[in-house]
Coordinates of C-alpha atoms in Angstrom, one line a residue:
M143 CA 14.5 71.8 27.3
E144 CA 17.9 70.5 26.2
K145 CA 18.2 68.5 29.4
L146 CA 14.7 67.1 29.0
G147 CA 15.6 65.8 25.5
T148 CA 18.7 64.1 26.8
L149 CA 16.7 62.5 29.7
Y150 CA 14.1 61.0 27.4
L151 CA 16.4 59.8 24.6
P152 CA 17.1 56.3 26.0
F153 CA 13.4 55.8 26.5
I154 CA 12.6 56.8 23.0
L155 CA 15.3 54.5 21.6
L156 CA 14.0 51.6 23.8
S157 CA 10.5 52.2 22.5
L158 CA 11.6 52.2 18.9
T159 CA 13.4 48.9 19.5
Q160 CA 10.3 47.4 21.1
I161 CA 8.2 48.6 18.2
Q162 CA 10.6 47.1 15.7
H163 CA 10.5 43.7 17.5
A164 CA 6.7 43.8 17.7
L165 CA 6.4 44.4 14.0
A166 CA 8.8 41.6 13.2
A167 CA 7.4 38.8 15.3
C168 CA 9.3 35.5 15.0
S169 CA 7.6 32.9 12.9
I170 CA 8.2 29.3 11.9
T171 CA 7.5 29.4 8.1
S172 CA 7.4 25.7 7.4
I173 CA 7.9 22.3 8.9
T174 CA 8.3 19.2 6.7
S175 CA 9.2 15.6 7.4
P176 CA 11.7 14.3 4.8
S177 CA 12.0 11.0 6.6
A178 CA 10.5 9.1 9.5
S179 CA 13.1 10.4 11.9
T180 CA 13.5 14.0 10.8
L181 CA 11.7 17.3 10.7
D182 CA 13.0 20.2 8.5
V183 CA 12.2 23.4 10.4
K184 CA 12.4 26.9 8.7
W185 CA 11.8 30.3 10.2
N186 CA 12.1 34.0 9.5
S187 CA 15.2 36.0 10.5
Y188 CA 14.6 38.1 13.6
P189 CA 16.1 41.6 13.8
G190 CA 18.5 42.0 16.8
A191 CA 18.6 38.3 17.6
T192 CA 21.9 36.8 18.8
N193 CA 20.9 33.2 18.5
Y194 CA 17.9 30.8 18.1
F195 CA 16.7 27.9 20.1
L196 CA 14.6 25.0 18.9
D197 CA 12.7 22.8 21.4
L198 CA 10.9 19.7 20.1
R199 CA 8.7 17.5 22.4
V200 CA 6.4 14.6 21.7
V201 CA 2.8 15.8 22.3
N202 CA 1.1 14.2 25.4
S203 CA 4.3 12.4 26.5
I204 CA 6.4 13.3 29.5
S205 CA 8.6 10.2 29.4
I206 CA 10.3 11.0 26.1
A207 CA 13.2 13.4 26.4
P208 CA 12.9 16.6 24.3
V209 CA 15.2 17.4 21.5
V210 CA 16.8 20.9 21.9
V211 CA 19.1 22.7 19.5
T212 CA 20.9 26.1 19.9
L213 CA 21.6 27.8 16.6
P214 CA 23.6 30.9 15.5
V215 CA 21.9 34.0 14.3
S216 CA 22.9 33.2 10.7
S217 CA 20.6 30.1 10.7
T218 CA 17.0 30.2 9.5
Q219 CA 16.7 26.4 8.8
R220 CA 17.6 23.2 10.6
L221 CA 17.1 19.5 9.9
I222 CA 16.3 17.9 13.2
Q223 CA 17.3 14.2 13.4
G224 CA 16.7 11.4 15.8
L225 CA 13.0 11.8 16.1
R226 CA 10.3 9.1 16.5
P227 CA 8.5 7.9 13.3
G228 CA 4.9 8.7 13.0
S229 CA 4.8 11.0 16.1
V230 CA 3.3 14.3 16.7
Y231 CA 5.7 17.0 17.9
Q232 CA 5.4 20.4 19.5
V233 CA 8.0 22.5 17.8
Q234 CA 8.9 25.8 19.6
L235 CA 11.2 28.5 18.3
K236 CA 12.8 30.9 20.8
V237 CA 14.6 34.0 19.8
F238 CA 17.4 35.2 22.1
Q239 CA 19.1 38.5 22.4
F240 CA 22.0 37.5 24.6
Y241 CA 20.2 36.1 27.7
Y242 CA 16.8 37.4 27.1
V243 CA 14.0 35.7 25.2
M244 CA 12.7 38.2 22.7
C245 CA 10.1 36.1 21.0
T246 CA 8.6 32.6 20.8
N247 CA 6.6 30.7 18.2
T248 CA 5.1 27.2 18.6
Q249 CA 3.7 24.9 15.9
I250 CA 2.6 21.2 15.8
A251 CA 4.2 18.9 13.3
T252 CA 4.2 15.2 12.5
T253 CA 6.9 12.9 11.3
V254 CA 6.1 10.5 8.5
P255 CA 5.6 6.8 9.4
A256 CA 8.3 4.2 9.4
T257 CA 8.6 1.8 6.4
S258 CA 6.0 -0.9 6.0
Q259 CA 7.0 -4.1 4.3
I260 CA 5.0 -6.5 2.1
T261 CA 4.7 -9.7 4.1
Y262 CA 2.6 -11.8 1.7
S263 CA 2.0 -11.5 -2.1
K264 CA 0.4 -14.1 -4.3
A265 CA -1.3 -14.1 -7.7
I266 CA -4.7 -15.7 -7.2
S267 CA -5.8 -15.5 -10.8
S268 CA -4.7 -14.3 -14.2
T269 CA -5.9 -10.8 -13.4
S270 CA -5.6 -10.5 -9.6
I271 CA -2.9 -10.3 -6.9
R272 CA -3.5 -10.5 -3.1
F273 CA -1.3 -8.7 -0.6
Q274 CA -0.6 -8.3 3.1
W275 CA 1.8 -5.8 4.7
S276 CA 3.1 -4.9 8.1
G277 CA 1.5 -2.1 10.2
V278 CA 3.6 0.8 11.5
T279 CA 3.0 3.3 14.2
G280 CA 1.5 6.6 13.2
A281 CA 0.3 5.4 9.8
D282 CA -3.3 6.4 8.8
K283 CA -3.3 4.5 5.5
Y284 CA -1.1 2.5 3.1
L285 CA -0.5 3.2 -0.6
L286 CA 0.0 0.1 -2.7
V287 CA 1.8 0.6 -6.0
V288 CA 1.8 -2.0 -8.8
D289 CA 4.0 -1.3 -11.8
G290 CA 3.8 -3.4 -15.0
L291 CA 7.3 -4.3 -16.2
S292 CA 6.4 -4.8 -19.9
N293 CA 3.4 -2.6 -20.6
G294 CA 4.2 0.3 -18.3
D295 CA 0.8 0.2 -16.5
R296 CA 0.7 1.6 -13.0
Y297 CA -2.0 1.0 -10.4
N298 CA -2.2 3.0 -7.1
Y299 CA -4.5 1.8 -4.3
S300 CA -5.1 3.3 -0.9
F301 CA -6.0 1.1 2.1
T302 CA -6.7 1.6 5.8
T303 CA -6.3 -2.1 6.5
L304 CA -3.2 -4.4 6.3
T305 CA -4.5 -6.5 3.4
G306 CA -5.5 -5.6 -0.2
Q307 CA -6.2 -7.0 -3.6
V308 CA -5.5 -5.6 -7.0
D309 CA -7.7 -6.7 -9.9
G310 CA -7.9 -5.9 -13.6
L311 CA -4.2 -6.9 -14.4
T312 CA -2.9 -8.5 -17.5
P313 CA -2.6 -12.3 -17.6
A314 CA 0.9 -13.9 -17.3
K315 CA 2.6 -10.5 -16.8
S316 CA 5.2 -9.5 -14.2
Y317 CA 4.6 -6.6 -11.9
N318 CA 6.9 -4.7 -9.4
C319 CA 4.9 -4.2 -6.2
Y320 CA 5.7 -2.0 -3.2
V321 CA 3.9 -0.2 -0.4
Y322 CA 4.1 3.2 1.3
S323 CA 2.9 4.0 4.8
S324 CA 1.2 7.4 5.0
N325 CA -0.1 10.0 7.4
Q326 CA -0.9 13.7 7.4
A327 CA 2.9 14.5 7.1
G328 CA 3.2 12.5 3.8
L329 CA 4.6 9.2 2.7
G330 CA 7.2 7.1 4.4
T331 CA 9.9 5.3 2.5
S332 CA 8.8 2.7 0.0
S333 CA 9.0 -1.0 1.0
T334 CA 11.3 -3.5 -0.6
T335 CA 10.0 -4.3 -4.1
K336 CA 8.3 -7.6 -4.8
T337 CA 8.1 -8.9 -8.4
I338 CA 4.9 -11.0 -8.9
T339 CA 3.7 -12.6 -12.1
T340 CA 0.0 -13.1 -12.7
L341 CA -1.3 -16.6 -13.6
V342 CA -2.1 -17.7 -17.1
Q343 CA -5.6 -17.1 -18.5
P344 CA -7.9 -20.1 -18.8
P345 CA -8.5 -21.7 -22.2
A346 CA -11.6 -20.7 -24.2
G347 CA -14.0 -23.0 -26.0
V348 CA -14.3 -25.6 -23.3
A349 CA -16.9 -28.2 -24.3
V350 CA -18.0 -31.6 -22.9
V351 CA -19.4 -34.3 -25.2
A352 CA -20.8 -37.6 -23.8
T353 CA -19.1 -40.7 -25.2
G354 CA -21.2 -43.2 -23.2
R355 CA -23.4 -43.4 -20.2
S356 CA -20.5 -42.8 -17.8
S357 CA -17.9 -41.3 -20.0
A358 CA -17.3 -38.0 -21.9
R359 CA -14.6 -36.1 -23.7
V360 CA -13.5 -32.6 -22.7
T361 CA -12.0 -30.3 -25.3
W362 CA -10.7 -26.7 -25.3
Q363 CA -8.7 -24.2 -27.4
T364 CA -4.9 -23.9 -27.1
V365 CA -3.5 -21.1 -24.9
N366 CA -0.3 -19.5 -26.3
K367 CA 2.9 -20.8 -24.5
V368 CA 1.0 -23.2 -22.2
L369 CA 2.3 -26.7 -22.1
L370 CA 0.2 -28.1 -19.4
Y371 CA -3.5 -28.0 -18.5
Q372 CA -5.4 -29.0 -15.4
V373 CA -8.9 -30.5 -15.6
S374 CA -11.2 -30.5 -12.6
I375 CA -14.3 -32.6 -12.4
T376 CA -16.7 -31.9 -9.6
D377 CA -19.9 -33.9 -8.8
S378 CA -22.6 -31.4 -7.7
N379 CA -23.5 -33.9 -5.0
K380 CA -19.9 -33.9 -3.7
P381 CA -18.7 -30.3 -4.3
S382 CA -15.8 -30.6 -1.8
V383 CA -14.2 -33.6 -3.5
P384 CA -13.1 -32.5 -7.1
V385 CA -11.1 -34.9 -9.2
L386 CA -8.0 -33.2 -10.7
K387 CA -6.1 -34.4 -13.7
N388 CA -3.3 -32.8 -15.8
T389 CA -2.7 -33.2 -19.5
T390 CA -0.4 -31.7 -22.2
T391 CA -3.0 -32.1 -24.9
T392 CA -6.1 -30.0 -25.6
Y393 CA -8.6 -32.7 -24.7
M394 CA -9.2 -35.3 -22.0
D395 CA -11.3 -38.4 -21.8
V396 CA -13.1 -38.9 -18.5
S397 CA -14.8 -42.0 -17.3
N398 CA -16.6 -43.5 -14.2
L399 CA -19.1 -40.7 -14.2
Q400 CA -22.3 -41.4 -12.3
P401 CA -25.5 -41.6 -14.3
C402 CA -28.2 -39.0 -13.8
S403 CA -25.7 -36.6 -12.3
T404 CA -24.6 -33.0 -12.9
Y405 CA -20.9 -32.3 -13.1
I406 CA -18.9 -29.0 -13.2
V407 CA -16.0 -29.4 -15.5
G408 CA -13.2 -26.8 -15.3
V409 CA -10.1 -26.4 -17.4
S410 CA -7.1 -24.3 -16.2
S411 CA -3.8 -23.3 -17.8
V412 CA -0.7 -24.2 -15.7
N413 CA 2.3 -22.0 -15.7
A414 CA 6.0 -22.9 -15.6
F415 CA 5.9 -23.0 -11.8
L416 CA 3.1 -25.6 -12.0
E417 CA 0.5 -23.1 -10.7
P418 CA -2.9 -23.5 -12.2
G419 CA -4.9 -20.3 -13.0
E420 CA -8.6 -19.9 -12.6
P421 CA -10.6 -22.4 -14.6
T422 CA -13.2 -22.0 -17.4
N423 CA -16.2 -24.0 -16.1
V424 CA -18.9 -25.7 -17.9
S425 CA -21.8 -27.9 -16.7
H426 CA -22.3 -31.5 -17.9
I427 CA -25.3 -33.8 -17.2
T428 CA -24.7 -37.5 -17.7
S429 CA -27.1 -39.9 -19.4
S430 CA -30.2 -37.7 -19.7
E431 CA -32.0 -40.3 -21.9
Y432 CA -31.2 -43.1 -19.4
C433 CA -32.5 -40.9 -16.6
W434 CA -35.8 -40.2 -18.5
K435 CA -36.3 -43.9 -19.1
R436 CA -35.5 -44.8 -15.5
G437 CA -37.9 -42.2 -14.3
N438 CA -40.7 -43.6 -16.4
E439 CA -40.0 -47.1 -15.1
I440 CA -40.2 -45.9 -11.5
K441 CA -43.6 -44.3 -12.2

């Protein structure tokens, strides 16, 4: 009996070791992407391990070389660098006991996209700004952020396209604007910040009073800090050929109007960069009495 116990002792010890390893299966606990070219991999410590091995490969690609790292047994975390932005990786952890693979664990992870940049930005009215930005590989959507410099307002918009427009802004105010690319792994690095100022709001109280058969006076209320106004006069019969005139006053006399015609008269505020905002439009019909008389004469 004593001999039998000695004979089976190595087998019993080996079985206990196998049970211990089976109960403590190796496991990747988390994978995050702090930047477009890195993955931060964390795993559980494995009893009896002598070293760890990480193998990262781009999914569905045999032309891109894998990234492999051998790590000491004291490690349970590694930031892997030099990866491709916006790419899906197969991440495999191997646990070695000397030359033997004791355990493996595989997970799928994605790097965040590269940085997108705003390529076009323009205020198109006193409350709206239009944008375009560059597309990047692996991005599912883009997050546009617009921060008010003076009022502290922040607007966040998500787009799946490469263009966007932000409305509802404050007239004649400056905004810091930047964009993030995004995918399931998170946000990429923010773009370079663009500072854009909305246009000046149009004047209120625009009115047109006829001063003759072919003339009229346009008046409006003063807009604070505006030194120049633009008046547009558009014949409804020739909508593509408006007449534009600038003035530093809050009125303008217009002449050479065609009788029996309808005009759209618009007044815009012009900013310091000589950019007119959207107009306040009113309709003006010339010489209605003359038209009535001429209509009766024709009859």
